[in-house]
Short mmCIF file of C-alpha atoms in Angstrom, two decimals:
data_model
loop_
_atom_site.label_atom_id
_atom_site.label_comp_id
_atom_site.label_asym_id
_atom_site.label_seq_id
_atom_site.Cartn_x
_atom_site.Cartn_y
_atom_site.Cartn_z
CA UNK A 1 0.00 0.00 0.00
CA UNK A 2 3.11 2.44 0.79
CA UNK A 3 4.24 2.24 -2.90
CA UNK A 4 3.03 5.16 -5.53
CA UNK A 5 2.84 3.76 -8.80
CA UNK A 6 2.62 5.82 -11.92
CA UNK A 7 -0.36 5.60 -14.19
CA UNK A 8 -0.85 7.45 -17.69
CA UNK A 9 -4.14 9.19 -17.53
CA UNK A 10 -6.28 7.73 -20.98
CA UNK A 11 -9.50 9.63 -20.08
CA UNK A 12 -11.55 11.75 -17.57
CA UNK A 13 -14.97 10.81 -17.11
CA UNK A 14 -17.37 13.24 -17.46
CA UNK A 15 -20.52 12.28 -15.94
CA UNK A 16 -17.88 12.25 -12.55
CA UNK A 17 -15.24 15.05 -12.25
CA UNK A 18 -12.50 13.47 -9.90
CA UNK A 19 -12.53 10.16 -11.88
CA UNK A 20 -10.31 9.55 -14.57
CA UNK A 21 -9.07 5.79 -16.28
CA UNK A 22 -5.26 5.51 -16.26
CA UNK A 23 -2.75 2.79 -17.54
CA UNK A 24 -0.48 1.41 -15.05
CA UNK A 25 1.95 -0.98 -15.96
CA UNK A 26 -1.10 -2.36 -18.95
CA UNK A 27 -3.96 -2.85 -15.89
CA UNK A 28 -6.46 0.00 -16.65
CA UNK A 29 -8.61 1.43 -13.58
CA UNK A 30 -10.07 3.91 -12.56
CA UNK A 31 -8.69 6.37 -9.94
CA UNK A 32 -9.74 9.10 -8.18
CA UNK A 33 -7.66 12.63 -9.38
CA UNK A 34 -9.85 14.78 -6.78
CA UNK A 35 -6.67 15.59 -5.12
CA UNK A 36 -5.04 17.09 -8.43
CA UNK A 37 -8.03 19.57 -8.87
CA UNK A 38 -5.71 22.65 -9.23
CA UNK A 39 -3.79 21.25 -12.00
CA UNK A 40 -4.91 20.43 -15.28
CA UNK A 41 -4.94 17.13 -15.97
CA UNK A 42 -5.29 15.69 -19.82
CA UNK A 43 -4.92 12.50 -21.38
CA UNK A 44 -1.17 11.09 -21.80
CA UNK A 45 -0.33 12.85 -18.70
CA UNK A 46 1.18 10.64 -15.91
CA UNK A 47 0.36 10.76 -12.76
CA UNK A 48 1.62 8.95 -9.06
CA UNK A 49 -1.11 6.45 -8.21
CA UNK A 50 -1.37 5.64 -4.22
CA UNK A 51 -4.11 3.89 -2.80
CA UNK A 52 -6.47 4.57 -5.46
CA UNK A 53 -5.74 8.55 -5.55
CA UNK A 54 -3.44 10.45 -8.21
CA UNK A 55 -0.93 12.27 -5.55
CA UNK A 56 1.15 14.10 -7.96
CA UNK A 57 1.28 14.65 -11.63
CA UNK A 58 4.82 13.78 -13.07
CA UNK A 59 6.27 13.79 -16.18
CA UNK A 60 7.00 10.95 -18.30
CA UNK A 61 10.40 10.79 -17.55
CA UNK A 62 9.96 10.50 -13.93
CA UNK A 63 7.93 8.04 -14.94
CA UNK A 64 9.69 5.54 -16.11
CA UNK A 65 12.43 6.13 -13.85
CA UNK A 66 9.66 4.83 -11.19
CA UNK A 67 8.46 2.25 -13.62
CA UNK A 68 11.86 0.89 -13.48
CA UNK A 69 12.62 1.18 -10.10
CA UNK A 70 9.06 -0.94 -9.28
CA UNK A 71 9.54 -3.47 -12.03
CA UNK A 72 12.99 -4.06 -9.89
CA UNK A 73 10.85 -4.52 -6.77
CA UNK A 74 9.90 -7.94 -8.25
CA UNK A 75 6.89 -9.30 -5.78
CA UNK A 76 6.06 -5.92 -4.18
CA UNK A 77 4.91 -4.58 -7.23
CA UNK A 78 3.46 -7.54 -8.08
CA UNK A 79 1.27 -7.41 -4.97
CA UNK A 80 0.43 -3.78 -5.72
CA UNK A 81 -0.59 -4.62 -9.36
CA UNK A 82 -2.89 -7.39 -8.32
CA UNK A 83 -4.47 -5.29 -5.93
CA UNK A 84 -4.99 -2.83 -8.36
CA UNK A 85 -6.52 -5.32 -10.77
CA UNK A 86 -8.94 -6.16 -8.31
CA UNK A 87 -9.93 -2.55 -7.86
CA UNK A 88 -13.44 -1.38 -8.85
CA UNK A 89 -13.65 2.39 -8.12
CA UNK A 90 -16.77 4.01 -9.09
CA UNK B 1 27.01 -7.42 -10.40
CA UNK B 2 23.73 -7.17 -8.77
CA UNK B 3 24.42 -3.48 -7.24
CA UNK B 4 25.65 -1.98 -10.29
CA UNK B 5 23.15 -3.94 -13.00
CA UNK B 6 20.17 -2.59 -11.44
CA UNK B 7 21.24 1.01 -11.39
CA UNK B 8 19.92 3.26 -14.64
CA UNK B 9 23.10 4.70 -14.25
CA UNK B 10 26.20 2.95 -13.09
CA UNK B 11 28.85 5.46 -13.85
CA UNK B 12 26.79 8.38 -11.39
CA UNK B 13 26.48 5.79 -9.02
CA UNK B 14 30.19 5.53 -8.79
CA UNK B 15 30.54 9.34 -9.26
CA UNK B 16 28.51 9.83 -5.96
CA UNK B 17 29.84 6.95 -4.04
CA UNK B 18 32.93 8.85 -4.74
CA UNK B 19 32.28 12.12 -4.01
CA UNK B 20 30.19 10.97 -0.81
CA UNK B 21 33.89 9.24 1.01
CA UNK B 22 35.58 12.51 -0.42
CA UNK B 23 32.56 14.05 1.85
CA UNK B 24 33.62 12.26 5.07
CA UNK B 25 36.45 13.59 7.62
CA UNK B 26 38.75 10.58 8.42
CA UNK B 27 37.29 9.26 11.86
CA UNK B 28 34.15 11.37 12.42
CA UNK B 29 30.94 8.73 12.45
CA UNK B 30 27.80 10.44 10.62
CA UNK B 31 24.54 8.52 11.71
CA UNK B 32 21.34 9.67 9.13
CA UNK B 33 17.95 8.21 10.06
CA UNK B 34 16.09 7.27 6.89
CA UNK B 35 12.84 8.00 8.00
CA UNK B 36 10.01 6.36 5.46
CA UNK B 37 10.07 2.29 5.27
CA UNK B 38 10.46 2.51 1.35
CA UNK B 39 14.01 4.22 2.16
CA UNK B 40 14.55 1.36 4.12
CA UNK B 41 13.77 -1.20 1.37
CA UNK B 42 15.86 0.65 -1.19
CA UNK B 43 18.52 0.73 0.84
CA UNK B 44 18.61 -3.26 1.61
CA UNK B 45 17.55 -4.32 -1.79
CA UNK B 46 20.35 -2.63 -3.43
CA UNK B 47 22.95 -3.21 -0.75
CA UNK B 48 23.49 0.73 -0.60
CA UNK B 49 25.26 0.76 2.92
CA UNK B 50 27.92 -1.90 1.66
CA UNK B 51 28.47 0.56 -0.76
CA UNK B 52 29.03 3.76 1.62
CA UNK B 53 32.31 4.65 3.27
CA UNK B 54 32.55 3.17 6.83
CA UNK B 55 32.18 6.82 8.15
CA UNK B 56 28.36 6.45 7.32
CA UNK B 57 25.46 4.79 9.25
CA UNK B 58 22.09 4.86 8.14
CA UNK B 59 19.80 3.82 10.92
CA UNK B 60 15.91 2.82 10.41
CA UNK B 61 13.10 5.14 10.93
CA UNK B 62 9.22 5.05 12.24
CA UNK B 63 7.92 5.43 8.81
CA UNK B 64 6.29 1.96 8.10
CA UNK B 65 2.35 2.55 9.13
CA UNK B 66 1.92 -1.28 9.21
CA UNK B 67 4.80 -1.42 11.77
CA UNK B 68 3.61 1.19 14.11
CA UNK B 69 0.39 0.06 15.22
CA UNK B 70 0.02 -1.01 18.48
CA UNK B 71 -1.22 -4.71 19.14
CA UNK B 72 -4.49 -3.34 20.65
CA UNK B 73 -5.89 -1.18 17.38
CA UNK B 74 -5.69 -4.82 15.58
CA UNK B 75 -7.34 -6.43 18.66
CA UNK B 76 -10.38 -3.74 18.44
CA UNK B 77 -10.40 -3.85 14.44
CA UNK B 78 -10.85 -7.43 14.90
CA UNK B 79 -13.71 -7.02 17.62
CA UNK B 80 -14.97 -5.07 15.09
CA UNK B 81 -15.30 -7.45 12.59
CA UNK B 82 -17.00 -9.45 14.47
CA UNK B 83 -19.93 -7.93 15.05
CA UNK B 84 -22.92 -8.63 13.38
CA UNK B 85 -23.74 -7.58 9.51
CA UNK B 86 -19.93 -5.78 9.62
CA UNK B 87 -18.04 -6.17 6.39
CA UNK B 88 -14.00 -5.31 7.39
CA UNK B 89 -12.10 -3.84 4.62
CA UNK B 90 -8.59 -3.79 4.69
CA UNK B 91 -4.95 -3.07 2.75
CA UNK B 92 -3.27 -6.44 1.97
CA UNK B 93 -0.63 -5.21 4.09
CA UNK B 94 -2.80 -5.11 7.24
CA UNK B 95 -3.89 -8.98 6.76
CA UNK B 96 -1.03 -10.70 8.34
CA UNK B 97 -0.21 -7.97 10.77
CA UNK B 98 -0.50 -10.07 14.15
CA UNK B 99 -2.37 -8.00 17.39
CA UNK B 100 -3.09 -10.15 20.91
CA UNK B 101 -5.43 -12.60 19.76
CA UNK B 102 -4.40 -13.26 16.11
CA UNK B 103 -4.06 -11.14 12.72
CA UNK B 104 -6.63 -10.17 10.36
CA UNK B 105 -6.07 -13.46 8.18
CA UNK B 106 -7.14 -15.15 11.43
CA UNK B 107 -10.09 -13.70 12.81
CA UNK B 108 -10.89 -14.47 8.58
CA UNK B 109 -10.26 -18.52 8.65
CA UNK B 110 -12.79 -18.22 11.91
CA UNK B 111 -15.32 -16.35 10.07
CA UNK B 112 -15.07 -12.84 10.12
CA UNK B 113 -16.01 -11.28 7.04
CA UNK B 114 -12.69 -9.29 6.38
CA UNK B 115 -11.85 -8.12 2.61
CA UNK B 116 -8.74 -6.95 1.20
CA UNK B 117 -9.13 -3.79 -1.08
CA UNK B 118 -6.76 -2.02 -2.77
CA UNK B 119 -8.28 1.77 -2.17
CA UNK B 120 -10.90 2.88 0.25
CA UNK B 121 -13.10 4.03 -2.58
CA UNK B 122 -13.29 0.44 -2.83
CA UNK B 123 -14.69 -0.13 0.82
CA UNK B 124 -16.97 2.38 -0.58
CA UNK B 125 -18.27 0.57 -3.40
CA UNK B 126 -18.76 -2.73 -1.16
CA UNK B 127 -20.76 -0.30 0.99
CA UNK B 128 -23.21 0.59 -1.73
CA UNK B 129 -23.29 -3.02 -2.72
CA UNK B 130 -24.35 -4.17 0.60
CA UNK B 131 -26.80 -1.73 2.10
CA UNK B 132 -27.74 -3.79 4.98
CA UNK B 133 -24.49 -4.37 5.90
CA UNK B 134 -22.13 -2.17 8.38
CA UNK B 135 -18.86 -1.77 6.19
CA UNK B 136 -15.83 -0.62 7.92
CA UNK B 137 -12.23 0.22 6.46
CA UNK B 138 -9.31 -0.13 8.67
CA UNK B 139 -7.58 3.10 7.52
CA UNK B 140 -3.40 3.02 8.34
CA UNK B 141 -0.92 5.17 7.01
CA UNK B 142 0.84 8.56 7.24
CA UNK B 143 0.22 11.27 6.00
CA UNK B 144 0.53 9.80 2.08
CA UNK B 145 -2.61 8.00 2.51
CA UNK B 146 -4.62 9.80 5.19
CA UNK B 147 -5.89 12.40 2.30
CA UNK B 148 -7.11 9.09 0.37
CA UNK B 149 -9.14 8.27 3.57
CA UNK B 150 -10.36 11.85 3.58
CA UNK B 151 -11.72 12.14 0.62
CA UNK B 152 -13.38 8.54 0.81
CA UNK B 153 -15.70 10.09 3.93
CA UNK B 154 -16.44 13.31 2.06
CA UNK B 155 -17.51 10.88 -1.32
CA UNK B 156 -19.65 8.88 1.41
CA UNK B 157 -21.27 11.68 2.90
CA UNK B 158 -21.98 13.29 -0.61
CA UNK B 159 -23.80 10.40 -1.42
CA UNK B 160 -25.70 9.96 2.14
CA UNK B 161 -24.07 6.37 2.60
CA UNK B 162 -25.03 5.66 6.58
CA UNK B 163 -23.17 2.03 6.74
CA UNK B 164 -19.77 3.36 6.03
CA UNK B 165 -17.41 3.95 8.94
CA UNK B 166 -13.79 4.72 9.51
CA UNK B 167 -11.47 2.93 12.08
CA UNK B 168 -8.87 5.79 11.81
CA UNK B 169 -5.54 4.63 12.59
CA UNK B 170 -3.73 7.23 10.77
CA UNK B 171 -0.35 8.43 11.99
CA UNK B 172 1.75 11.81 11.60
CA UNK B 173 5.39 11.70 10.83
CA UNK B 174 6.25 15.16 12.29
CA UNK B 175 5.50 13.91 16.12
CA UNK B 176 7.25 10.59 15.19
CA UNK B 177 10.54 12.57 14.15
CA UNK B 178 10.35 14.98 17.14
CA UNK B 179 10.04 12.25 19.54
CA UNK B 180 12.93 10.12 18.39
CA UNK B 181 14.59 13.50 18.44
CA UNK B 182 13.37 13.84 22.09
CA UNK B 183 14.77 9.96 22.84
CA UNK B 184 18.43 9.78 24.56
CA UNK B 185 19.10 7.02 22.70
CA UNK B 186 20.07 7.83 19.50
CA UNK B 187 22.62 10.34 17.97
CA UNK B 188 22.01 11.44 14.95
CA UNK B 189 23.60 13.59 12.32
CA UNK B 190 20.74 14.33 9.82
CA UNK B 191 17.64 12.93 8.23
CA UNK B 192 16.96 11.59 5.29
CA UNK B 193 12.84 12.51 4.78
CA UNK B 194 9.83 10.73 3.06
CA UNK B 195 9.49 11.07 -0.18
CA UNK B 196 5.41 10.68 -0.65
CA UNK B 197 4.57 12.21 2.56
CA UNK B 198 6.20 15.26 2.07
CA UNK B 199 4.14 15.30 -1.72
CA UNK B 200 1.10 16.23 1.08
CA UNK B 201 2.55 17.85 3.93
CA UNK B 202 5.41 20.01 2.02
CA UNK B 203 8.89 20.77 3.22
CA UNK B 204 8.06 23.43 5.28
CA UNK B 205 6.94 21.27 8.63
CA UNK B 206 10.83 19.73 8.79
CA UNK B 207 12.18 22.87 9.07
CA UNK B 208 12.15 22.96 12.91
CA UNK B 209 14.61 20.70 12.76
CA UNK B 210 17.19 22.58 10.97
CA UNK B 211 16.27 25.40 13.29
CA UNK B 212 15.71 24.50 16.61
CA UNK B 213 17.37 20.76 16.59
CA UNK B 214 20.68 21.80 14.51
CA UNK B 215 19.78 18.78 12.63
CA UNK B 216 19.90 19.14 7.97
CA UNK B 217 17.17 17.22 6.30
CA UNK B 218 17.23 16.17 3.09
CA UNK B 219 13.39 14.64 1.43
CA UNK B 220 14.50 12.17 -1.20
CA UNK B 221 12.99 9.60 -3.94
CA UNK B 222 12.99 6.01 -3.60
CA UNK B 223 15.56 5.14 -6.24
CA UNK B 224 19.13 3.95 -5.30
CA UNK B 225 20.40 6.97 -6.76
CA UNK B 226 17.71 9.60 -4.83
CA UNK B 227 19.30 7.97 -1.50
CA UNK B 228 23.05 8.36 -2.47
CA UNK B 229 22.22 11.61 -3.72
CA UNK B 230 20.38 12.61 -0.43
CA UNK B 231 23.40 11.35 1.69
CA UNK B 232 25.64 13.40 -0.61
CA UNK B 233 23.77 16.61 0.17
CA UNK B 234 23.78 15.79 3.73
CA UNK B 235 27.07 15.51 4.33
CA UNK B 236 27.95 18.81 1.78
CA UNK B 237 25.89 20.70 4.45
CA UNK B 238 27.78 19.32 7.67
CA UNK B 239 31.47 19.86 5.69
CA UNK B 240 30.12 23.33 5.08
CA UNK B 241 28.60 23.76 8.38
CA UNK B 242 24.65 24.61 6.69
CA UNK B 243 21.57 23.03 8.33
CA UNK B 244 18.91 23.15 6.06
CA UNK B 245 15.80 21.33 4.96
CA UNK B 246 16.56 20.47 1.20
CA UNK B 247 14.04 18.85 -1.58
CA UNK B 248 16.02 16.82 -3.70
CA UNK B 249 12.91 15.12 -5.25
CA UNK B 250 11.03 17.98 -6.33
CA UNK B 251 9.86 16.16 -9.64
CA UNK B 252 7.11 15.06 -7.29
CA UNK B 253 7.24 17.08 -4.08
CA UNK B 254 6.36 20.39 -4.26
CA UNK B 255 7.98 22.61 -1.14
CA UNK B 256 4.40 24.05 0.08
CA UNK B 257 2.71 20.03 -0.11
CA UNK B 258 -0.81 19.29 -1.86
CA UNK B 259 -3.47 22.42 -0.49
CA UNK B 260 -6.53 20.15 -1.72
CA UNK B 261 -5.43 16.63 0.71
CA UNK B 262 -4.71 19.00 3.76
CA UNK B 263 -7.72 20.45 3.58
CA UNK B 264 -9.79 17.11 3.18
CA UNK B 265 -7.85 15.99 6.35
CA UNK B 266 -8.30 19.06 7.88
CA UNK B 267 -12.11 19.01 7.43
CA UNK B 268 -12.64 15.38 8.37
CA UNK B 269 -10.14 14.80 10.77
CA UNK B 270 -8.88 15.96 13.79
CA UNK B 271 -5.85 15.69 15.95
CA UNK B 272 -6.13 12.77 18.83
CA UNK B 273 -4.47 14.40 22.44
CA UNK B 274 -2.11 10.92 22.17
CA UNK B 275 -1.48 8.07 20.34
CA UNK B 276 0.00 4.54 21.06
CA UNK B 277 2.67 3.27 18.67
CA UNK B 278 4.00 0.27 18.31
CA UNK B 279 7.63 0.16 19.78
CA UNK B 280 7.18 4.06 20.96
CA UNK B 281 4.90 4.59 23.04
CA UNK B 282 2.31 7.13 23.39
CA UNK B 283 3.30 10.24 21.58
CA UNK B 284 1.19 13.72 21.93
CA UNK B 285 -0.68 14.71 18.70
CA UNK B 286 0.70 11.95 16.54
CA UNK B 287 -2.04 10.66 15.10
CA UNK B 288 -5.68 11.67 13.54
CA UNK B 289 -9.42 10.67 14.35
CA UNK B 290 -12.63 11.53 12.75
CA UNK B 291 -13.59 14.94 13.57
CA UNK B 292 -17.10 15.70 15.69
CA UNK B 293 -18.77 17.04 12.17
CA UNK B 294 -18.02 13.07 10.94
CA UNK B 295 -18.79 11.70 13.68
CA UNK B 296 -21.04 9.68 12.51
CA UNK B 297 -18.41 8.14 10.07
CA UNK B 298 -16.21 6.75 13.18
CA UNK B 299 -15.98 3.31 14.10
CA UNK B 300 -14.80 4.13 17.11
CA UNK B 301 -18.33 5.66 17.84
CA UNK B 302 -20.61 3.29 16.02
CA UNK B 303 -19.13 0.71 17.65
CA UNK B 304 -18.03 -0.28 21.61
CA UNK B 305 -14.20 -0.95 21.48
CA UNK B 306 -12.58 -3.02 23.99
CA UNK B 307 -9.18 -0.26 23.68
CA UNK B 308 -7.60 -2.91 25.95
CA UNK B 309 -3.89 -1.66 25.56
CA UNK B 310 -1.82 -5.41 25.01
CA UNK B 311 1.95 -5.38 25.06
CA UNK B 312 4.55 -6.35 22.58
CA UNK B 313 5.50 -9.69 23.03
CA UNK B 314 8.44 -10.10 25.71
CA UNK B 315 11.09 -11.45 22.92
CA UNK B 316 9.97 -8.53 20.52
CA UNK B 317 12.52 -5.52 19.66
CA UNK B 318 10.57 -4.02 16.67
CA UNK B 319 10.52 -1.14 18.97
CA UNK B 320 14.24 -0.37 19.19
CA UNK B 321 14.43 -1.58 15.39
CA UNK B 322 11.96 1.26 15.13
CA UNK B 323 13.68 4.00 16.98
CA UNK B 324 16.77 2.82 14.59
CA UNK B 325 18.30 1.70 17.76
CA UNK B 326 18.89 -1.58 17.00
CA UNK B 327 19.76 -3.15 13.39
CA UNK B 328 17.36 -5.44 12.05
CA UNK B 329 19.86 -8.26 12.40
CA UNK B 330 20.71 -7.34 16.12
CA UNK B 331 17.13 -8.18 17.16
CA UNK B 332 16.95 -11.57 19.23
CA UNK B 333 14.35 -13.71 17.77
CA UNK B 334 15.17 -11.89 13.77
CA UNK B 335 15.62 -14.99 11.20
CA UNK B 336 14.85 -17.60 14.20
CA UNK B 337 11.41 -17.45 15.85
CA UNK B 338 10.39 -14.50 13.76
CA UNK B 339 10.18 -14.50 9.98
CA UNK B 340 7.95 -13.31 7.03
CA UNK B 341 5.85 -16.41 7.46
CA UNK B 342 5.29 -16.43 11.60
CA UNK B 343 5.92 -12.95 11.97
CA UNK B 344 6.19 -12.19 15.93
CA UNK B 345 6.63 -8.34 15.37
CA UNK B 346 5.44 -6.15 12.75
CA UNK B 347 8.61 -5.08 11.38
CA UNK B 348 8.84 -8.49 9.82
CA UNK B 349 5.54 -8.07 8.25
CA UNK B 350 5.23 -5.33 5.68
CA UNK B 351 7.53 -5.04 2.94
CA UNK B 352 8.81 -1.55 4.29
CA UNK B 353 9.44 -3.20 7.51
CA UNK B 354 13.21 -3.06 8.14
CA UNK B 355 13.54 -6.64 9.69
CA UNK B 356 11.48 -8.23 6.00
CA UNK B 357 13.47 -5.79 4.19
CA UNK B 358 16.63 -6.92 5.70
CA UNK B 359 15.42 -10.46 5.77
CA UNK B 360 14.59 -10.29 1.98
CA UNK B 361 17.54 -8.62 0.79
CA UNK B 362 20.09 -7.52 3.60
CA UNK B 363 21.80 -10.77 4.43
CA UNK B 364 22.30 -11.41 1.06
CA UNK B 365 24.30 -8.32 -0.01
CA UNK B 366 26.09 -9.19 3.21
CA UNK B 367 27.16 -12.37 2.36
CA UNK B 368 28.07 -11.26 -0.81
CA UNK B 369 30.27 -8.61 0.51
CA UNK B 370 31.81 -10.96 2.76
CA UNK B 371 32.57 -12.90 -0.38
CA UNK B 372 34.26 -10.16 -1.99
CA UNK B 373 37.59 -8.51 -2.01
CA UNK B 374 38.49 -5.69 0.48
CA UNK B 375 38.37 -3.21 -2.00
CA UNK B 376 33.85 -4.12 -1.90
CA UNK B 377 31.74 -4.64 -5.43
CA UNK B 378 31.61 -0.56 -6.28
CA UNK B 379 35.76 -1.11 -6.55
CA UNK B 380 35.89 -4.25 -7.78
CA UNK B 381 33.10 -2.79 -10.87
CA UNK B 382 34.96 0.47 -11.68
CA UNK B 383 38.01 -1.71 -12.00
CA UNK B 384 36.77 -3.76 -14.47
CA UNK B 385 35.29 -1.16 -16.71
#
């Protein structure tokens, strides 16, 4: 749960404001970007995933510097990516 | 070479290893606490303190919320679970984390409903699916995940959900870091800070340590290279006699923290007078409840809670480990009685625990250094290439 993982935002959803679907890793979900209200968030923009909630909005260097350093976690991200699989936000 | 193989970039690894012994007076010890649990990790995983003159300690922080929660919050979460029509909703990391009458996984094999989710906005969702249930999620974590929490409540209340509740167990690092300041034990030259906490709470909040403790902190990122770096800058500001709170992972933490999550905490939360943590003690103001205006989102209000305060198991040192007091390795019962799989303290639970950490990874680099020559595997690298 500590880890943040970084997700490309593919879409906001309209009908709800602080939803949006990113890619993480090739697992899409949706996450909640209420936090990021004050910056302006478009598709292709990546953005630090913990717990559900975009954090921080990075660029795409940063990550895939993360992406890296995760896929090098081996079963921790794993975990992470599992849980995030089962993860139905609405 | 594992060390150097899994770097991005080898040659600045070398560069700063370099530069960080050229940092060092001959025969003055620096001791840095890394603070955040997924410091920790890095550092074992990669070996990094192998690879650090023999000037430099880094000792083990507070920051793993798994690890710091006293045996009696699981014992109540559990008593909560068992009451009728409740749904318990949990992190994964929670599940195995053991209190004085079993873990999570437990109190689950004997029938407790107990679910693992990956977000609280998933608790939510069971919530809605189950109206005549009670759903409760066991919220842990510092300030990184307190917001998500936060802003859970204020979705539930927006969409007049009455069986949701909270069983808060959130944590502060600030009262953490001033306490082990506070603590005779330990002597310590600087900190390295949390990386995703400080994306919430900012720089600013550290800088009491600079000023009143004489103490430089340096908030870093989690890859081996943000953690040589940070112990680069730390030492740059003792040789040039600066204290200073520095952000060397600004590509994600901005100095003045995320306005929207402090004010979700703010509104929902509020500050408890004292807090037991595991291996600490009670500490003033460390740790958040569910303010009056939510009160009807508390566990700890819907539902009677034994609170019966249980104490760490006799043979248990996660508290020194905690306090960075005692290695991982230094503990007793570490490797023998406790383990990953029969886990007697919660440092050998969560992957940011520095006992699994150093379980996981640790011993290996150490054997492998043992193996080596003299000159260690940063020498032995640059030699070859």
């Amino acid at each position: 749960m500590c880890l943040g993982i970084p997700g490309e935002l593919v879409e906001r959803l309209p009908e709800h404001e602080d939803l949006a679907v990113v890619d993480v890793s090739g697992v899409r979900r949706r996450i909640n970007v209420g936090l990021l209200a004050d910056e302006a968030l478009a598709p292709g923009d990546w953005v630090l995933v913990h717990v559900g909630f975009a954090l921080s909005k990075i660029s795409e260097l940063e990550a895939q510097a993360v992406l890296d350093y995760l896929n090098g976690l081996g079963q921790a991200y794993e975990d992470e990516l599992d849980a995030l699989r089962a993860s139905d936000i609405a | 070479m594992r060390f150097v193989d899994e770097y991005r970039d080898a040659g600045t690894a070398r560069a700063l290893a370099t530069q960080i012994a050229a940092r060092c007076r001959p025969g003055r010890r620096y001791t840095f606490m890394e603070v955040c649990g997924g410091h920790t990790h890095t550092i074992y995983k990669h070996g990094l303190e192998d690879h650090l003159p023999a000037e430099v300690n880094l000792v083990h922080g507070p920051g793993c919320p798994v690890c710091v929660i006293p045996m009696g919050r699981v014992d109540d979460a559990i008593h909560i679970a068992r009451q009728p029509d409740v749904i318990m909703t949990s992190f994964g990391d929670m599940m195995r984390v053991p209190g004085g009458e079993g873990s999570f996984l437990d109190a689950k094999a004997a029938g407790a409903d107990i679910r693992m989710v990956y977000s609280p906005l998933d608790a939510l969702k069971i919530a809605r699916a189950n109206p005549d249930r009670r759903v409760v999620f066991m919220a842990i974590g510092f300030e990184t995940t307190a917001p998500s929490t936060a802003m859970t409540v204020l979705r539930a209340e927006a969409e007049g959900l009455a069986n949701f509740s909270v069983f808060c167990n959130h944590v502060m690092i600030i009262p953490a870091i001033k306490a082990i300041l506070d603590s005779p034990d330990l002597r310590l030259d600087g900190f390295i800070g949390p990386g995703h906490v400080s994306a919430v709470i900012g720089c600013q909040p550290y800088e009491f340590i600079a000023r009143d403790h004489g103490k430089p902190l340096v908030v870093a990122g989690f890859e081996p290279l943000d953690i040589l770096d940070a112990v680069h800058r730390l030492l740059t500001q003792l040789a040039e006699g600066r204290c200073e709170v520095e952000n060397q992972y600004s590509r994600v933490v901005p100095w003045q923290g995320n306005r929207i999550a402090l004010s979700a905490m703010g509104r929902v939360m509020r500050l408890r007078p004292h807090f037991e943590w595991r291996g600490l003690g009670f500490i003033a103001h460390s740790a958040l409840a569910m303010s009056d205006e939510y009160a009807r989102f508390d566990a700890e209000r819907v539902f009677d809670l034994p609170g019966v305060r249980v104490a760490d198991p006799r043979s248990c040192q996660c508290g020194e480990v905690l306090k960075g007091v005692l290695k991982p390795w230094e503990c007793k019962v570490f490797g023998t009685a406790c383990t990953p799989e029969t886990p007697i303290g919660t440092c050998m639970v969560s992957s940011e625990g520095a006992c699994a950490a150093y379980y996981n990874f640790g011993r290996f680099s150490r054997e492998e250094m043992r193996a080596t020559s003299a000159g260690g595997p940063l020498a032995e690298e640059a030699s070859r290439t």
